[in-house]
Short mmCIF file of C-alpha atoms in Angstrom, two decimals:
data_model
loop_
_atom_site.label_atom_id
_atom_site.label_comp_id
_atom_site.label_asym_id
_atom_site.label_seq_id
_atom_site.Cartn_x
_atom_site.Cartn_y
_atom_site.Cartn_z
CA PHE A 274 0.13 -0.02 -0.23
CA LYS A 275 2.99 2.61 0.53
CA GLN A 276 3.84 1.93 -2.88
CA ASP A 277 0.66 2.88 -4.39
CA ILE A 278 0.54 5.71 -2.06
CA LEU A 279 3.64 7.01 -3.23
CA GLU A 280 2.60 6.46 -6.96
CA ILE A 281 -0.49 8.66 -6.39
CA LYS A 282 1.29 11.28 -4.45
CA GLN A 283 3.48 11.42 -7.32
CA LYS A 284 0.81 11.36 -10.07
CA ILE A 285 -0.79 14.22 -8.11
CA ASN A 286 2.29 16.28 -7.65
CA ALA A 287 2.79 15.85 -11.55
CA ILE A 288 -1.12 17.17 -12.35
CA LEU A 289 -0.05 20.15 -9.88
CA TYR A 290 3.30 21.04 -11.31
CA LEU A 291 1.56 20.65 -15.39
CA SER A 292 -1.43 23.06 -14.06
CA LYS A 293 0.77 25.72 -12.83
CA VAL A 294 3.01 25.91 -15.76
CA GLU A 295 -0.22 25.93 -18.12
CA LEU A 296 -1.69 28.92 -15.79
CA SER A 297 1.84 30.63 -16.02
CA SER A 298 2.02 31.18 -19.47
CA PRO A 299 -0.47 34.07 -20.27
CA LYS A 300 -0.22 33.32 -24.34
CA GLN A 301 -2.31 30.11 -23.51
CA LEU A 302 -4.79 31.68 -21.40
CA GLU A 303 -5.13 34.00 -24.07
CA GLU A 304 -5.66 31.37 -26.67
CA LYS A 305 -8.36 29.72 -24.08
CA LEU A 306 -10.67 33.03 -24.52
CA ASN A 307 -14.06 32.68 -26.52
CA ASN A 308 -15.26 34.56 -29.35
CA ILE A 309 -17.95 37.12 -28.64
CA VAL A 310 -20.22 38.47 -31.19
CA PHE A 311 -22.99 41.04 -30.56
CA LEU A 312 -26.60 41.22 -32.02
CA GLU A 313 -27.45 44.40 -34.02
CA THR A 314 -30.31 46.30 -34.52
CA THR A 315 -31.74 46.56 -38.49
CA SER A 316 -29.46 50.08 -38.36
CA GLY A 317 -26.40 48.64 -37.30
CA ASN A 318 -26.23 49.55 -33.52
CA ILE A 319 -25.02 46.76 -30.92
CA TYR A 320 -28.18 46.11 -28.88
CA THR A 321 -25.80 45.47 -25.50
CA LEU A 322 -24.46 49.09 -25.88
CA ASP A 323 -27.85 50.44 -26.08
CA ASP A 324 -29.16 48.49 -23.48
CA LEU A 325 -26.20 49.76 -21.37
CA ASP A 326 -26.36 53.27 -22.42
CA ASN A 327 -29.95 54.05 -22.38
CA ASN A 328 -29.82 56.03 -18.75
CA LYS A 329 -31.89 53.32 -17.06
CA VAL A 330 -28.73 51.29 -15.98
CA PRO A 331 -26.89 52.86 -12.69
CA LEU A 332 -23.46 53.46 -13.15
CA ASP A 333 -22.81 51.14 -10.00
CA PHE A 334 -23.95 48.36 -11.98
CA TYR A 335 -21.67 48.78 -14.56
CA GLU A 336 -18.51 46.68 -13.21
CA GLY A 337 -20.96 43.59 -12.66
CA PHE A 338 -22.08 43.72 -16.37
CA SER A 339 -18.61 43.79 -17.17
CA GLU A 340 -17.95 41.07 -15.15
CA LEU A 341 -20.66 39.04 -16.46
CA ILE A 342 -19.68 39.51 -20.00
CA HIS A 343 -15.74 38.49 -18.99
CA SER A 344 -17.21 35.56 -17.60
CA ILE A 345 -18.79 34.65 -21.08
CA GLU A 346 -15.31 35.10 -22.62
CA ASP A 347 -12.97 33.46 -20.51
CA GLY A 348 -15.65 30.43 -20.28
CA THR A 349 -16.46 30.63 -16.48
CA PHE A 350 -19.79 31.70 -17.09
CA LYS A 351 -20.68 33.20 -14.00
CA ASN A 352 -24.16 32.06 -12.49
CA ALA A 353 -24.91 30.63 -15.66
CA LYS A 354 -28.63 29.56 -16.29
CA PHE A 355 -30.07 28.00 -19.34
CA LEU A 356 -33.61 29.53 -19.68
CA THR A 357 -36.36 27.06 -20.17
CA SER A 358 -39.09 28.32 -17.08
CA GLY A 359 -42.02 26.70 -19.48
CA ASN A 360 -41.87 29.92 -22.08
CA GLN A 361 -41.47 29.07 -25.72
CA LYS A 362 -39.96 32.29 -26.58
CA THR A 363 -36.93 32.21 -24.33
CA ALA A 364 -36.52 28.48 -24.20
CA GLY A 365 -33.05 27.60 -25.49
CA ILE A 366 -31.30 30.65 -24.40
CA CYS A 367 -28.95 31.07 -21.59
CA GLU A 368 -28.06 33.94 -19.29
CA VAL A 369 -25.37 34.58 -17.32
CA LYS A 370 -26.51 36.98 -13.88
CA GLY A 371 -25.34 38.56 -10.90
CA PHE A 372 -27.83 40.76 -8.59
CA LYS A 373 -30.30 42.38 -10.82
CA LYS A 374 -28.37 42.15 -13.90
CA ARG A 375 -28.25 39.71 -16.48
CA VAL A 376 -26.66 39.36 -20.10
CA ILE A 377 -28.58 36.89 -22.37
CA TYR A 378 -26.17 34.93 -24.74
CA ASP A 379 -26.27 31.61 -27.24
CA ARG A 380 -23.58 29.36 -28.40
CA VAL A 381 -23.24 29.85 -32.26
CA GLY A 382 -19.91 28.04 -32.54
CA PHE A 383 -17.28 25.91 -30.72
CA ASP A 384 -15.89 28.76 -29.12
CA THR A 385 -18.32 31.61 -30.35
CA TYR A 386 -20.84 32.88 -28.33
CA ALA A 387 -23.87 35.61 -29.10
CA ILE A 388 -24.49 38.23 -26.78
CA LEU A 389 -28.31 39.30 -27.01
CA GLY A 390 -28.48 42.00 -24.43
CA ALA A 391 -27.55 43.39 -20.97
CA PHE A 392 -30.48 43.45 -19.10
CA ILE A 393 -31.72 44.44 -15.39
CA LYS A 394 -34.35 42.55 -13.74
CA LYS A 395 -35.92 44.01 -10.85
CA SER A 396 -38.16 40.91 -9.30
CA ASP A 397 -38.95 37.26 -10.42
CA LYS A 398 -42.42 38.19 -11.97
CA ASP A 399 -40.75 41.75 -13.84
CA LYS A 400 -43.55 41.23 -16.88
CA GLY A 401 -41.50 44.14 -18.22
CA TYR A 402 -38.33 42.12 -18.60
CA ILE A 403 -40.02 39.18 -19.73
CA ASP A 404 -41.47 40.95 -22.54
CA GLN A 405 -38.66 42.46 -23.25
CA LEU A 406 -36.39 39.45 -23.20
CA GLY A 407 -38.95 37.68 -25.43
CA ASN A 408 -38.72 39.99 -28.15
CA ARG A 409 -34.78 40.37 -28.28
CA ILE A 410 -34.52 36.61 -28.51
CA ALA A 411 -37.46 36.83 -31.31
CA ILE A 412 -35.11 39.15 -33.19
CA TYR A 413 -32.04 37.29 -32.42
CA ARG A 414 -33.55 33.99 -33.96
CA LYS A 415 -34.35 35.43 -36.94
CA ASN A 416 -30.77 36.74 -37.41
CA LYS A 417 -29.12 33.66 -35.86
CA ASP A 418 -28.25 32.00 -38.90
CA SER A 419 -27.09 35.34 -40.65
CA ILE A 420 -24.50 36.11 -37.54
CA ILE A 421 -23.48 32.16 -38.31
CA LYS A 422 -22.67 32.68 -41.73
CA ARG A 423 -20.89 35.70 -41.02
CA ILE A 424 -18.78 34.31 -38.42
CA ASN A 425 -17.55 31.26 -40.84
CA GLU A 426 -17.57 33.38 -44.34
CA GLU A 427 -16.73 37.34 -43.34
CA GLU A 428 -13.47 37.84 -43.10
CA GLY A 429 -12.23 40.43 -40.01
CA TYR A 430 -16.14 39.72 -38.72
CA LEU A 431 -14.36 38.43 -35.68
CA ASP A 432 -11.94 41.29 -35.39
CA SER A 433 -14.36 43.53 -35.60
CA GLN A 434 -16.60 42.07 -33.12
CA LYS A 435 -13.63 42.04 -30.80
CA ASP A 436 -13.60 45.53 -31.23
CA ILE A 437 -16.94 46.16 -30.15
CA LEU A 438 -16.08 44.09 -26.88
CA ASN A 439 -13.18 46.52 -26.20
CA GLN A 440 -15.19 49.01 -26.49
CA ILE A 441 -17.71 47.97 -24.48
CA TYR A 442 -15.27 47.20 -21.46
CA GLU A 443 -14.17 50.35 -22.25
CA PHE A 444 -17.41 51.90 -21.71
CA LEU A 445 -17.77 49.77 -18.38
CA GLU A 446 -14.86 51.19 -17.00
CA PRO A 447 -15.77 52.59 -13.52
CA ASN A 448 -13.48 55.61 -13.84
CA ILE A 449 -14.97 57.31 -16.85
CA LYS A 450 -17.55 60.06 -16.91
CA LYS A 451 -20.69 58.26 -19.22
CA ARG A 452 -23.04 60.67 -19.08
CA GLY A 453 -23.65 64.57 -19.53
#
């Protein structure tokens, strides 16, 4: 038994060593980030930017929204939930959530996720939130095939989406004055 214990300890040490080596390489961490694309309005605006910059989102919520979006990007999916709740309009879509904050997303590729919007949910029975969410998901479902086609075929599409993601992160920075 002592020999078995020693072998197991060696295996554990080897695993710990390899995991530390893997985590210490920033290039490897960067390669593991998911691609993020954003649902656009018919005029080309980004729904998520509109959601966050409509003067209804308090500035103290910005950091939480940034964390939620980042959790989709880094694959940790903070408090992820698969929307089912018997509502056909929302079934099959996912959300990451914080206190009163929701970021709605769907997987559109192996490592690519479409963010449909960022919402404040005031209560579990918030009819306005449910209606807005249902409408946004309906718009997304009409455009999902087009989004996937752009991801797979349009050169530079993911790069432009990365620029939008960076713009959103900059917008959500706590030190920048947002409104006049």
